[in-house]
PDB file of C-alpha atoms and ligand atoms in Angstrom:
ATOM      1  CA  MET Q   1     -20.397-102.401 245.508  1.00  0.00           C
ATOM      2  CA  ARG Q   2     -17.319-101.467 246.839  1.00  0.00           C
ATOM      3  CA  VAL Q   3     -14.429-102.076 244.222  1.00  0.00           C
ATOM      4  CA  MET Q   4     -11.538-103.196 246.394  1.00  0.00           C
ATOM      5  CA  GLU Q   5      -8.190-100.180 246.546  1.00  0.00           C
ATOM      6  CA  ARG Q   6      -5.757-102.450 244.633  1.00  0.00           C
ATOM      7  CA  ALA Q   7      -3.740-103.379 241.883  1.00  0.00           C
ATOM      8  CA  TYR Q   8      -3.629-106.585 240.708  1.00  0.00           C
ATOM      9  CA  GLN Q   9      -2.848-108.085 237.875  1.00  0.00           C
ATOM     10  CA  HIS Q  10      -4.825-111.465 236.414  1.00  0.00           C
ATOM     11  CA  LEU Q  11      -8.154-110.516 239.140  1.00  0.00           C
ATOM     12  CA  LEU Q  12     -10.620-108.170 239.022  1.00  0.00           C
ATOM     13  CA  VAL Q  13     -12.006-107.978 242.624  1.00  0.00           C
ATOM     14  CA  ASP Q  14     -15.024-106.611 244.294  1.00  0.00           C
ATOM     15  CA  LEU Q  15     -16.797-106.487 247.891  1.00  0.00           C
ATOM     16  CA  SER Q  16     -21.112-105.581 248.004  1.00  0.00           C
ATOM     17  CA  ASP Q  17     -22.931-106.742 250.863  1.00  0.00           C
ATOM     18  CA  ARG Q  18     -20.135-107.999 252.869  1.00  0.00           C
ATOM     19  CA  VAL Q  19     -19.311-110.196 250.048  1.00  0.00           C
ATOM     20  CA  ALA Q  20     -16.279-110.323 248.415  1.00  0.00           C
ATOM     21  CA  ILE Q  21     -16.121-111.035 243.849  1.00  0.00           C
ATOM     22  CA  ILE Q  22     -13.424-112.430 242.932  1.00  0.00           C
ATOM     23  CA  ARG Q  23     -12.990-112.766 239.119  1.00  0.00           C
ATOM     24  CA  LEU Q  24     -10.266-114.633 237.710  1.00  0.00           C
ATOM     25  CA  ASN Q  25      -9.700-112.844 234.633  1.00  0.00           C
ATOM     26  CA  ARG Q  26      -7.204-113.783 231.377  1.00  0.00           C
ATOM     27  CA  PRO Q  27      -9.948-114.414 229.568  1.00  0.00           C
ATOM     28  CA  GLU Q  28      -7.581-113.943 226.037  1.00  0.00           C
ATOM     29  CA  VAL Q  29      -6.994-117.778 226.939  1.00  0.00           C
ATOM     30  CA  LEU Q  30     -10.150-118.460 228.488  1.00  0.00           C
ATOM     31  CA  ASN Q  31      -8.603-118.003 232.370  1.00  0.00           C
ATOM     32  CA  ALA Q  32      -6.027-120.396 232.497  1.00  0.00           C
ATOM     33  CA  LEU Q  33      -3.937-120.678 235.193  1.00  0.00           C
ATOM     34  CA  ASN Q  34      -0.749-119.007 235.298  1.00  0.00           C
ATOM     35  CA  LEU Q  35       1.974-118.863 238.793  1.00  0.00           C
ATOM     36  CA  ALA Q  36       0.985-115.916 239.251  1.00  0.00           C
ATOM     37  CA  LEU Q  37      -2.471-115.923 238.772  1.00  0.00           C
ATOM     38  CA  VAL Q  38      -2.608-118.809 241.954  1.00  0.00           C
ATOM     39  CA  ASP Q  39      -0.121-117.119 244.252  1.00  0.00           C
ATOM     40  CA  GLU Q  40      -1.993-113.686 242.998  1.00  0.00           C
ATOM     41  CA  LEU Q  41      -5.393-115.206 243.819  1.00  0.00           C
ATOM     42  CA  VAL Q  42      -4.875-117.390 247.556  1.00  0.00           C
ATOM     43  CA  ASP Q  43      -2.473-114.014 248.882  1.00  0.00           C
ATOM     44  CA  THR Q  44      -6.397-112.844 246.942  1.00  0.00           C
ATOM     45  CA  LEU Q  45      -8.188-115.284 249.451  1.00  0.00           C
ATOM     46  CA  GLU Q  46      -5.926-114.753 252.772  1.00  0.00           C
ATOM     47  CA  ARG Q  47      -6.615-111.393 252.034  1.00  0.00           C
ATOM     48  CA  LEU Q  48     -10.337-111.346 252.106  1.00  0.00           C
ATOM     49  CA  ASP Q  49     -10.543-113.932 255.834  1.00  0.00           C
ATOM     50  CA  ARG Q  50      -8.079-111.518 257.354  1.00  0.00           C
ATOM     51  CA  ASP Q  51     -10.599-108.648 256.828  1.00  0.00           C
ATOM     52  CA  ASP Q  52     -13.207-108.425 258.641  1.00  0.00           C
ATOM     53  CA  ALA Q  53     -15.601-106.495 256.847  1.00  0.00           C
ATOM     54  CA  VAL Q  54     -16.058-110.065 254.286  1.00  0.00           C
ATOM     55  CA  ARG Q  55     -17.903-112.580 255.256  1.00  0.00           C
ATOM     56  CA  CYS Q  56     -18.134-115.193 252.462  1.00  0.00           C
ATOM     57  CA  ILE Q  57     -16.047-114.769 249.511  1.00  0.00           C
ATOM     58  CA  VAL Q  58     -17.941-115.031 245.404  1.00  0.00           C
ATOM     59  CA  LEU Q  59     -14.756-117.684 243.778  1.00  0.00           C
ATOM     60  CA  THR Q  60     -16.123-117.009 239.073  1.00  0.00           C
ATOM     61  CA  GLY Q  61     -14.882-116.284 235.885  1.00  0.00           C
ATOM     62  CA  ASN Q  62     -16.959-115.325 233.183  1.00  0.00           C
ATOM     63  CA  GLU Q  63     -19.281-116.601 230.899  1.00  0.00           C
ATOM     64  CA  ARG Q  64     -16.842-118.690 228.166  1.00  0.00           C
ATOM     65  CA  ALA Q  65     -14.643-120.068 231.007  1.00  0.00           C
ATOM     66  CA  PHE Q  66     -14.023-120.086 234.560  1.00  0.00           C
ATOM     67  CA  ALA Q  67     -10.912-121.779 234.111  1.00  0.00           C
ATOM     68  CA  ALA Q  68      -9.520-124.259 231.073  1.00  0.00           C
ATOM     69  CA  GLY Q  69      -7.282-125.275 233.037  1.00  0.00           C
ATOM     70  CA  ALA Q  70      -2.937-124.252 234.415  1.00  0.00           C
ATOM     71  CA  ASP Q  71      -2.033-123.124 231.654  1.00  0.00           C
ATOM     72  CA  ILE Q  72      -0.313-125.770 228.892  1.00  0.00           C
ATOM     73  CA  MET Q  73       2.143-122.391 227.481  1.00  0.00           C
ATOM     74  CA  GLU Q  74       4.597-122.228 231.068  1.00  0.00           C
ATOM     75  CA  MET Q  75       3.955-126.115 231.348  1.00  0.00           C
ATOM     76  CA  ALA Q  76       4.727-126.839 228.221  1.00  0.00           C
ATOM     77  CA  GLU Q  77       8.949-126.835 228.671  1.00  0.00           C
ATOM     78  CA  ALA Q  78       9.620-127.290 232.404  1.00  0.00           C
ATOM     79  CA  GLY Q  79      11.069-130.483 233.298  1.00  0.00           C
ATOM     80  CA  VAL Q  80      10.819-132.126 236.796  1.00  0.00           C
ATOM     81  CA  VAL Q  81      13.127-130.282 238.671  1.00  0.00           C
ATOM     82  CA  GLU Q  82      12.027-126.984 237.065  1.00  0.00           C
ATOM     83  CA  MET Q  83       8.116-128.079 238.597  1.00  0.00           C
ATOM     84  CA  LYS Q  84       9.426-128.990 241.668  1.00  0.00           C
ATOM     85  CA  ARG Q  85      11.261-125.890 241.980  1.00  0.00           C
ATOM     86  CA  ARG Q  86       8.595-124.177 241.387  1.00  0.00           C
ATOM     87  CA  ASN Q  87       6.495-125.578 244.676  1.00  0.00           C
ATOM     88  CA  GLN Q  88       3.388-124.735 243.191  1.00  0.00           C
ATOM     89  CA  PHE Q  89       1.371-127.014 244.827  1.00  0.00           C
ATOM     90  CA  ARG Q  90       2.242-126.282 248.321  1.00  0.00           C
ATOM     91  CA  VAL Q  91       0.791-122.476 246.641  1.00  0.00           C
ATOM     92  CA  TRP Q  92      -2.846-124.266 245.951  1.00  0.00           C
ATOM     93  CA  ASP Q  93      -2.658-126.681 249.517  1.00  0.00           C
ATOM     94  CA  ARG Q  94      -3.693-123.050 251.812  1.00  0.00           C
ATOM     95  CA  ILE Q  95      -6.531-122.369 249.878  1.00  0.00           C
ATOM     96  CA  ARG Q  96      -8.347-125.454 252.591  1.00  0.00           C
ATOM     97  CA  TRP Q  97      -6.794-123.125 254.790  1.00  0.00           C
ATOM     98  CA  ILE Q  98      -9.354-120.422 254.105  1.00  0.00           C
ATOM     99  CA  THR Q  99     -12.328-120.465 256.716  1.00  0.00           C
ATOM    100  CA  LYS Q 100     -14.466-118.455 254.167  1.00  0.00           C
ATOM    101  CA  PRO Q 101     -16.452-120.148 253.229  1.00  0.00           C
ATOM    102  CA  ILE Q 102     -15.731-120.230 249.503  1.00  0.00           C
ATOM    103  CA  ILE Q 103     -19.041-120.241 246.138  1.00  0.00           C
ATOM    104  CA  ALA Q 104     -17.366-120.656 242.753  1.00  0.00           C
ATOM    105  CA  ALA Q 105     -19.968-119.855 240.343  1.00  0.00           C
ATOM    106  CA  VAL Q 106     -19.141-121.791 237.094  1.00  0.00           C
ATOM    107  CA  ASN Q 107     -19.927-120.866 233.222  1.00  0.00           C
ATOM    108  CA  GLY Q 108     -18.377-122.531 230.620  1.00  0.00           C
ATOM    109  CA  TYR Q 109     -14.786-124.786 230.668  1.00  0.00           C
ATOM    110  CA  ALA Q 110     -13.881-125.984 234.445  1.00  0.00           C
ATOM    111  CA  LEU Q 111     -11.434-128.056 233.157  1.00  0.00           C
ATOM    112  CA  GLY Q 112      -7.819-129.504 234.789  1.00  0.00           C
ATOM    113  CA  GLY Q 113      -7.182-126.897 237.152  1.00  0.00           C
ATOM    114  CA  GLY Q 114     -10.041-124.773 236.444  1.00  0.00           C
ATOM    115  CA  CYS Q 115     -12.078-127.962 237.682  1.00  0.00           C
ATOM    116  CA  GLU Q 116      -9.658-128.975 240.442  1.00  0.00           C
ATOM    117  CA  LEU Q 117      -9.611-124.861 241.456  1.00  0.00           C
ATOM    118  CA  ALA Q 118     -13.673-125.337 241.708  1.00  0.00           C
ATOM    119  CA  MET Q 119     -13.854-128.236 243.369  1.00  0.00           C
ATOM    120  CA  ALA Q 120     -11.770-126.766 246.774  1.00  0.00           C
ATOM    121  CA  CYS Q 121     -14.153-124.043 246.505  1.00  0.00           C
ATOM    122  CA  ASP Q 122     -16.795-125.420 249.536  1.00  0.00           C
ATOM    123  CA  LEU Q 123     -20.450-124.998 246.921  1.00  0.00           C
ATOM    124  CA  ILE Q 124     -20.389-124.786 243.380  1.00  0.00           C
ATOM    125  CA  ILE Q 125     -22.906-123.115 241.253  1.00  0.00           C
ATOM    126  CA  ALA Q 126     -23.472-124.298 238.032  1.00  0.00           C
ATOM    127  CA  GLY Q 127     -24.382-122.233 234.213  1.00  0.00           C
ATOM    128  CA  GLU Q 128     -26.585-124.155 232.392  1.00  0.00           C
ATOM    129  CA  ASN Q 129     -23.420-123.663 229.517  1.00  0.00           C
ATOM    130  CA  ALA Q 130     -20.708-125.218 231.815  1.00  0.00           C
ATOM    131  CA  ARG Q 131     -18.302-127.752 231.268  1.00  0.00           C
ATOM    132  CA  PHE Q 132     -16.869-129.767 233.922  1.00  0.00           C
ATOM    133  CA  GLY Q 133     -13.195-132.185 233.113  1.00  0.00           C
ATOM    134  CA  GLN Q 134     -10.096-133.270 233.742  1.00  0.00           C
ATOM    135  CA  PRO Q 135      -8.446-133.460 230.369  1.00  0.00           C
ATOM    136  CA  GLU Q 136      -4.332-134.072 231.580  1.00  0.00           C
ATOM    137  CA  VAL Q 137      -4.294-137.381 230.364  1.00  0.00           C
ATOM    138  CA  ASN Q 138      -4.737-135.833 226.613  1.00  0.00           C
ATOM    139  CA  LEU Q 139      -1.225-133.926 227.464  1.00  0.00           C
ATOM    140  CA  GLY Q 140       0.103-136.697 228.940  1.00  0.00           C
ATOM    141  CA  VAL Q 141       0.432-136.579 232.604  1.00  0.00           C
ATOM    142  CA  MET Q 142      -2.613-136.740 235.016  1.00  0.00           C
ATOM    143  CA  PRO Q 143      -4.764-134.111 237.489  1.00  0.00           C
ATOM    144  CA  GLY Q 144      -2.038-132.711 240.435  1.00  0.00           C
ATOM    145  CA  ALA Q 145      -4.320-130.626 241.985  1.00  0.00           C
ATOM    146  CA  GLY Q 146      -7.138-132.907 243.938  1.00  0.00           C
ATOM    147  CA  GLY Q 147      -8.644-134.145 240.755  1.00  0.00           C
ATOM    148  CA  THR Q 148      -7.708-137.704 241.380  1.00  0.00           C
ATOM    149  CA  GLN Q 149      -8.323-136.565 245.338  1.00  0.00           C
ATOM    150  CA  ARG Q 150     -11.189-134.145 245.741  1.00  0.00           C
ATOM    151  CA  LEU Q 151     -12.863-135.775 242.427  1.00  0.00           C
ATOM    152  CA  THR Q 152     -13.584-139.397 244.211  1.00  0.00           C
ATOM    153  CA  ARG Q 153     -13.926-137.954 247.326  1.00  0.00           C
ATOM    154  CA  LEU Q 154     -17.218-136.090 245.798  1.00  0.00           C
ATOM    155  CA  VAL Q 155     -18.230-138.913 242.835  1.00  0.00           C
ATOM    156  CA  GLY Q 156     -16.687-141.932 243.786  1.00  0.00           C
ATOM    157  CA  LYS Q 157     -14.919-144.552 241.988  1.00  0.00           C
ATOM    158  CA  ALA Q 158     -16.893-144.943 238.793  1.00  0.00           C
ATOM    159  CA  ARG Q 159     -17.249-141.708 237.770  1.00  0.00           C
ATOM    160  CA  ALA Q 160     -14.414-139.882 239.171  1.00  0.00           C
ATOM    161  CA  LEU Q 161     -12.246-143.033 236.683  1.00  0.00           C
ATOM    162  CA  GLU Q 162     -14.768-143.021 233.778  1.00  0.00           C
ATOM    163  CA  ILE Q 163     -13.545-138.383 233.821  1.00  0.00           C
ATOM    164  CA  LEU Q 164     -10.364-139.089 234.952  1.00  0.00           C
ATOM    165  CA  LEU Q 165      -9.205-141.559 232.324  1.00  0.00           C
ATOM    166  CA  THR Q 166     -11.719-140.079 229.026  1.00  0.00           C
ATOM    167  CA  GLY Q 167     -10.367-137.113 229.730  1.00  0.00           C
ATOM    168  CA  ASP Q 168     -14.313-136.044 228.616  1.00  0.00           C
ATOM    169  CA  PRO Q 169     -16.705-133.021 230.247  1.00  0.00           C
ATOM    170  CA  ILE Q 170     -19.345-133.522 231.525  1.00  0.00           C
ATOM    171  CA  THR Q 171     -22.377-130.975 231.159  1.00  0.00           C
ATOM    172  CA  ALA Q 172     -23.425-128.812 234.092  1.00  0.00           C
ATOM    173  CA  GLU Q 173     -26.988-131.245 234.973  1.00  0.00           C
ATOM    174  CA  GLU Q 174     -24.331-133.798 234.722  1.00  0.00           C
ATOM    175  CA  ALA Q 175     -22.437-132.442 237.275  1.00  0.00           C
ATOM    176  CA  TYR Q 176     -25.361-132.172 238.810  1.00  0.00           C
ATOM    177  CA  ARG Q 177     -26.632-135.154 238.752  1.00  0.00           C
ATOM    178  CA  ILE Q 178     -23.305-136.961 240.196  1.00  0.00           C
ATOM    179  CA  GLY Q 179     -23.814-134.489 243.123  1.00  0.00           C
ATOM    180  CA  LEU Q 180     -20.704-132.237 241.764  1.00  0.00           C
ATOM    181  CA  VAL Q 181     -22.280-129.929 241.955  1.00  0.00           C
ATOM    182  CA  ASN Q 182     -25.340-127.358 244.170  1.00  0.00           C
ATOM    183  CA  ARG Q 183     -26.500-126.194 241.640  1.00  0.00           C
ATOM    184  CA  VAL Q 184     -28.208-125.410 237.547  1.00  0.00           C
ATOM    185  CA  VAL Q 185     -28.742-121.792 236.632  1.00  0.00           C
ATOM    186  CA  PRO Q 186     -28.769-120.567 233.772  1.00  0.00           C
ATOM    187  CA  THR Q 187     -25.957-119.274 232.470  1.00  0.00           C
ATOM    188  CA  GLU Q 188     -27.399-115.260 232.383  1.00  0.00           C
ATOM    189  CA  ALA Q 189     -28.236-115.415 236.392  1.00  0.00           C
ATOM    190  CA  CYS Q 190     -25.355-118.136 238.048  1.00  0.00           C
ATOM    191  CA  LEU Q 191     -23.818-115.964 239.430  1.00  0.00           C
ATOM    192  CA  ASP Q 192     -25.943-114.334 240.669  1.00  0.00           C
ATOM    193  CA  GLU Q 193     -27.440-117.985 242.099  1.00  0.00           C
ATOM    194  CA  ALA Q 194     -24.035-117.358 244.112  1.00  0.00           C
ATOM    195  CA  LEU Q 195     -24.466-114.010 245.525  1.00  0.00           C
ATOM    196  CA  ARG Q 196     -27.701-115.008 247.098  1.00  0.00           C
ATOM    197  CA  LEU Q 197     -26.309-117.157 248.514  1.00  0.00           C
ATOM    198  CA  ALA Q 198     -23.097-116.465 249.609  1.00  0.00           C
ATOM    199  CA  ARG Q 199     -25.530-113.109 251.411  1.00  0.00           C
ATOM    200  CA  ARG Q 200     -27.576-115.456 253.179  1.00  0.00           C
ATOM    201  CA  ILE Q 201     -24.541-117.143 254.277  1.00  0.00           C
ATOM    202  CA  ALA Q 202     -23.027-114.290 254.779  1.00  0.00           C
ATOM    203  CA  GLU Q 203     -26.490-113.455 257.477  1.00  0.00           C
ATOM    204  CA  LYS Q 204     -25.196-116.340 259.920  1.00  0.00           C
ATOM    205  CA  PRO Q 205     -23.251-115.639 262.822  1.00  0.00           C
ATOM    206  CA  PRO Q 206     -19.467-116.477 261.904  1.00  0.00           C
ATOM    207  CA  MET Q 207     -18.070-118.066 264.331  1.00  0.00           C
ATOM    208  CA  ALA Q 208     -20.517-120.801 264.144  1.00  0.00           C
ATOM    209  CA  VAL Q 209     -20.226-120.869 260.158  1.00  0.00           C
ATOM    210  CA  ARG Q 210     -16.371-121.431 260.160  1.00  0.00           C
ATOM    211  CA  LEU Q 211     -16.596-124.546 262.936  1.00  0.00           C
ATOM    212  CA  ILE Q 212     -19.089-125.403 260.464  1.00  0.00           C
ATOM    213  CA  LYS Q 213     -17.147-125.104 257.435  1.00  0.00           C
ATOM    214  CA  GLU Q 214     -14.096-126.943 259.981  1.00  0.00           C
ATOM    215  CA  ALA Q 215     -16.111-129.358 261.879  1.00  0.00           C
ATOM    216  CA  VAL Q 216     -17.603-130.700 258.111  1.00  0.00           C
ATOM    217  CA  TYR Q 217     -14.422-131.055 256.350  1.00  0.00           C
ATOM    218  CA  LYS Q 218     -12.622-133.041 259.415  1.00  0.00           C
ATOM    219  CA  ALA Q 219     -15.683-135.925 258.979  1.00  0.00           C
ATOM    220  CA  LEU Q 220     -13.253-136.058 255.176  1.00  0.00           C
ATOM    221  CA  ASP Q 221     -11.024-136.561 256.457  1.00  0.00           C
ATOM    222  CA  THR Q 222     -11.033-138.597 260.241  1.00  0.00           C
ATOM    223  CA  THR Q 223     -13.440-141.291 261.473  1.00  0.00           C
ATOM    224  CA  LEU Q 224     -16.443-140.344 263.206  1.00  0.00           C
ATOM    225  CA  GLN Q 225     -16.132-141.040 265.927  1.00  0.00           C
ATOM    226  CA  ASP Q 226     -13.371-138.157 266.013  1.00  0.00           C
ATOM    227  CA  GLY Q 227     -15.276-136.569 263.665  1.00  0.00           C
ATOM    228  CA  MET Q 228     -18.078-136.852 266.116  1.00  0.00           C
ATOM    229  CA  GLU Q 229     -15.375-135.616 268.792  1.00  0.00           C
ATOM    230  CA  TYR Q 230     -14.494-133.180 267.444  1.00  0.00           C
ATOM    231  CA  GLU Q 231     -18.087-131.486 266.144  1.00  0.00           C
ATOM    232  CA  ARG Q 232     -18.989-131.845 269.835  1.00  0.00           C
ATOM    233  CA  ASN Q 233     -15.417-129.665 270.671  1.00  0.00           C
ATOM    234  CA  CYS Q 234     -17.251-127.358 267.757  1.00  0.00           C
ATOM    235  CA  PHE Q 235     -19.895-127.018 269.591  1.00  0.00           C
ATOM    236  CA  TYR Q 236     -18.876-126.486 272.426  1.00  0.00           C
ATOM    237  CA  LEU Q 237     -16.888-123.149 271.651  1.00  0.00           C
ATOM    238  CA  LEU Q 238     -19.672-121.294 270.153  1.00  0.00           C
ATOM    239  CA  PHE Q 239     -21.122-120.990 273.097  1.00  0.00           C
ATOM    240  CA  ALA Q 240     -18.980-118.199 273.562  1.00  0.00           C
ATOM    241  CA  THR Q 241     -20.196-116.302 271.840  1.00  0.00           C
ATOM    242  CA  GLU Q 242     -21.881-112.972 271.323  1.00  0.00           C
ATOM    243  CA  ASP Q 243     -23.197-114.441 268.878  1.00  0.00           C
ATOM    244  CA  LYS Q 244     -25.478-117.497 270.183  1.00  0.00           C
ATOM    245  CA  ALA Q 245     -26.614-115.116 273.024  1.00  0.00           C
ATOM    246  CA  GLU Q 246     -28.439-113.256 270.272  1.00  0.00           C
ATOM    247  CA  GLY Q 247     -29.620-115.595 268.822  1.00  0.00           C
ATOM    248  CA  MET Q 248     -31.334-118.209 270.962  1.00  0.00           C
ATOM    249  CA  ARG Q 249     -32.530-114.627 273.231  1.00  0.00           C
ATOM    250  CA  ALA Q 250     -33.410-113.578 269.587  1.00  0.00           C
ATOM    251  CA  PHE Q 251     -35.368-117.136 268.956  1.00  0.00           C
ATOM    252  CA  LEU Q 252     -36.479-116.088 272.250  1.00  0.00           C
ATOM    253  CA  GLU Q 253     -38.284-112.299 272.084  1.00  0.00           C
ATOM    254  CA  LYS Q 254     -39.016-113.465 268.190  1.00  0.00           C
ATOM    255  CA  ARG Q 255     -36.933-111.332 266.921  1.00  0.00           C
ATOM    256  CA  ARG Q 256     -34.176-111.193 263.799  1.00  0.00           C
ATOM    257  CA  PRO Q 257     -31.087-112.016 264.698  1.00  0.00           C
ATOM    258  CA  SER Q 258     -28.597-109.572 264.457  1.00  0.00           C
ATOM    259  CA  PHE Q 259     -25.216-110.881 264.201  1.00  0.00           C
ATOM    260  CA  LYS Q 260     -21.502-108.989 265.343  1.00  0.00           C
ATOM    261  CA  GLY Q 261     -19.242-111.946 264.778  1.00  0.00           C
ATOM    262  CA  ARG Q 262     -18.456-112.290 268.803  1.00  0.00           C
TER     263      ARG Q 262
HETATM  264  N1  LIG F   3      -3.867-123.043 229.143  1.00  0.00           N
HETATM  265  C1  LIG F   3      -2.830-121.466 228.287  1.00  0.00           C
HETATM  266  N2  LIG F   3      -3.430-121.682 227.134  1.00  0.00           N
HETATM  267  C2  LIG F   3      -5.618-121.418 226.956  1.00  0.00           C
HETATM  268  C3  LIG F   3      -5.238-123.420 227.478  1.00  0.00           C
HETATM  269  C4  LIG F   3      -4.623-123.342 228.311  1.00  0.00           C
HETATM  270  N3  LIG F   3      -5.205-124.197 229.933  1.00  0.00           N
HETATM  271  N4  LIG F   3      -7.070-123.615 227.619  1.00  0.00           N
HETATM  272  C5  LIG F   3      -7.444-122.490 225.994  1.00  0.00           C
HETATM  273  N5  LIG F   3      -5.883-121.764 226.350  1.00  0.00           N
HETATM  274  C6  LIG F   3      -6.057-120.770 225.423  1.00  0.00           C
HETATM  275  C7  LIG F   3      -6.154-121.342 223.915  1.00  0.00           C
HETATM  276  O1  LIG F   3      -4.635-121.995 223.853  1.00  0.00           O
HETATM  277  C8  LIG F   3      -6.273-119.916 222.827  1.00  0.00           C
HETATM  278  O2  LIG F   3      -5.367-118.874 222.734  1.00  0.00           O
HETATM  279  P1  LIG F   3      -4.790-118.738 221.604  1.00  0.00           P
HETATM  280  O3  LIG F   3      -4.825-119.801 220.055  1.00  0.00           O
HETATM  281  O4  LIG F   3      -6.224-117.855 221.093  1.00  0.00           O
HETATM  282  O5  LIG F   3      -3.624-117.789 221.273  1.00  0.00           O
HETATM  283  C9  LIG F   3      -7.425-119.300 223.940  1.00  0.00           C
HETATM  284  O6  LIG F   3      -6.660-120.592 224.944  1.00  0.00           O
HETATM  285  C10 LIG F   3      -9.015-120.141 223.320  1.00  0.00           C
HETATM  286  O7  LIG F   3      -8.950-121.627 223.429  1.00  0.00           O
HETATM  287  P2  LIG F   3      -9.352-121.976 222.148  1.00  0.00           P
HETATM  288  O8  LIG F   3      -8.822-121.639 221.131  1.00  0.00           O
HETATM  289  O9  LIG F   3      -8.643-124.074 222.810  1.00  0.00           O
HETATM  290  O10 LIG F   3     -10.703-122.155 222.390  1.00  0.00           O
HETATM  291  P3  LIG F   3     -11.505-123.687 221.794  1.00  0.00           P
HETATM  292  O11 LIG F   3     -12.520-122.451 222.390  1.00  0.00           O
HETATM  293  O12 LIG F   3     -11.865-123.686 220.679  1.00  0.00           O
HETATM  294  O13 LIG F   3     -11.358-124.623 223.045  1.00  0.00           O
HETATM  295  C11 LIG F   3     -10.252-125.309 224.663  1.00  0.00           C
HETATM  296  C12 LIG F   3     -11.737-124.291 223.944  1.00  0.00           C
HETATM  297  C13 LIG F   3     -10.884-125.050 226.482  1.00  0.00           C
HETATM  298  C14 LIG F   3     -12.123-127.118 224.277  1.00  0.00           C
HETATM  299  C15 LIG F   3      -9.333-125.900 224.757  1.00  0.00           C
HETATM  300  O14 LIG F   3      -9.049-124.394 224.629  1.00  0.00           O
HETATM  301  C16 LIG F   3      -8.709-126.177 224.953  1.00  0.00           C
HETATM  302  O15 LIG F   3      -8.584-127.721 225.418  1.00  0.00           O
HETATM  303  N6  LIG F   3      -7.844-126.014 226.586  1.00  0.00           N
HETATM  304  C17 LIG F   3      -7.393-126.420 226.923  1.00  0.00           C
HETATM  305  C18 LIG F   3      -8.012-127.935 228.489  1.00  0.00           C
HETATM  306  C19 LIG F   3      -7.047-129.067 229.334  1.00  0.00           C
HETATM  307  O16 LIG F   3      -6.590-129.173 228.674  1.00  0.00           O
HETATM  308  N7  LIG F   3      -6.502-127.525 230.524  1.00  0.00           N
HETATM  309  C20 LIG F   3      -6.090-129.046 231.280  1.00  0.00           C
HETATM  310  C21 LIG F   3      -4.449-128.205 231.745  1.00  0.00           C
HETATM  311  S1  LIG F   3      -3.084-129.172 232.466  1.00  0.00           S
HETATM  312  C22 LIG F   3      -1.353-126.730 238.806  1.00  0.00           C
HETATM  313  C23 LIG F   3      -3.435-127.405 239.419  1.00  0.00           C
HETATM  314  C24 LIG F   3      -3.028-127.624 238.229  1.00  0.00           C
HETATM  315  C25 LIG F   3      -2.682-128.069 237.360  1.00  0.00           C
HETATM  316  C26 LIG F   3      -1.131-128.491 237.460  1.00  0.00           C
HETATM  317  C27 LIG F   3      -0.583-126.864 238.350  1.00  0.00           C
HETATM  318  N8  LIG F   3      -0.578-125.979 240.411  1.00  0.00           N
HETATM  319  C28 LIG F   3      -1.301-126.123 241.655  1.00  0.00           C
HETATM  320  C29 LIG F   3      -0.389-124.499 239.908  1.00  0.00           C
HETATM  321  C30 LIG F   3      -3.124-129.601 236.134  1.00  0.00           C
HETATM  322  C31 LIG F   3      -2.975-129.022 235.366  1.00  0.00           C
HETATM  323  C32 LIG F   3      -3.601-128.250 233.662  1.00  0.00           C
HETATM  324  O17 LIG F   3      -4.912-127.715 234.472  1.00  0.00           O
END
């Protein structure tokens, strides 16, 4: 495992087998997402996205919390002008444009902005002790980083509204049942399971992985017909890659392909 040489304030970042691991690191406040952490996280995601040594990213917290939400201390005294001036959501939106797959490994609390951060990732592996929720309503506000939008798309109107209107957290099992997470594993196995999945994806041809991710997000944003055309053009594009030639040749030669990302 290579510790990525760089000074981080609120993150720990490692690289192993072409998988980057980002750990949120404000354990004293259950990884509450302050402005500095979100800035550092998004900058780091963008840097890893440009790094050819990285093919997949795992984002995690600790056993007690993935993240218990935006930092309430930082918002408590802020008025509307200050919140608008901070323009926090513009930073957050940049996560959407990361081209490499991001897997959230969630143990403990994933609440408010923490749940929104997990949903902004592409896949979620949950430990048995994970708790997902959008408790903003209990603070007199509402989600502001995708809680009403992504959650509704993921689990449907009725379930989303119950979670959003009560503010009550749901268990990992329930999150699995309603399609919010990919799978539930024992708490201590959560990161390993996410890494195992990430390493499998890291072996795949990077350009195909990238275009599959792009096309799936397109499906959430467009009509079926436009999405089908988008998919087809992505498919054709892959015929320009060396990895397509390698993948098909390896199949015909009955050997494992070795993808180069070209
Ligand atoms: N912010 C700041 N500090 C927090 C925090 C938070 N969200 N959550 C926990 N902490 C701190 C606690 O204040 C406590 O600090 P000390 O008292 O030790 O100094 C420490 O973490 C341990 O927490 P507890 O003592 O409360 O631990 P418990 O096990 O008793 O309870 C809990 C755990 C998770 C049930 C509880 O801490 C809790 O209810 N936390 C708040 C959860 C919450 O309401 N989350 C939603 C926040 S609003 C944005 C993106 C999103 C948003 C806004 C902007 N951008 C795009 C930038 C969304 C808004 C939110 O997320």
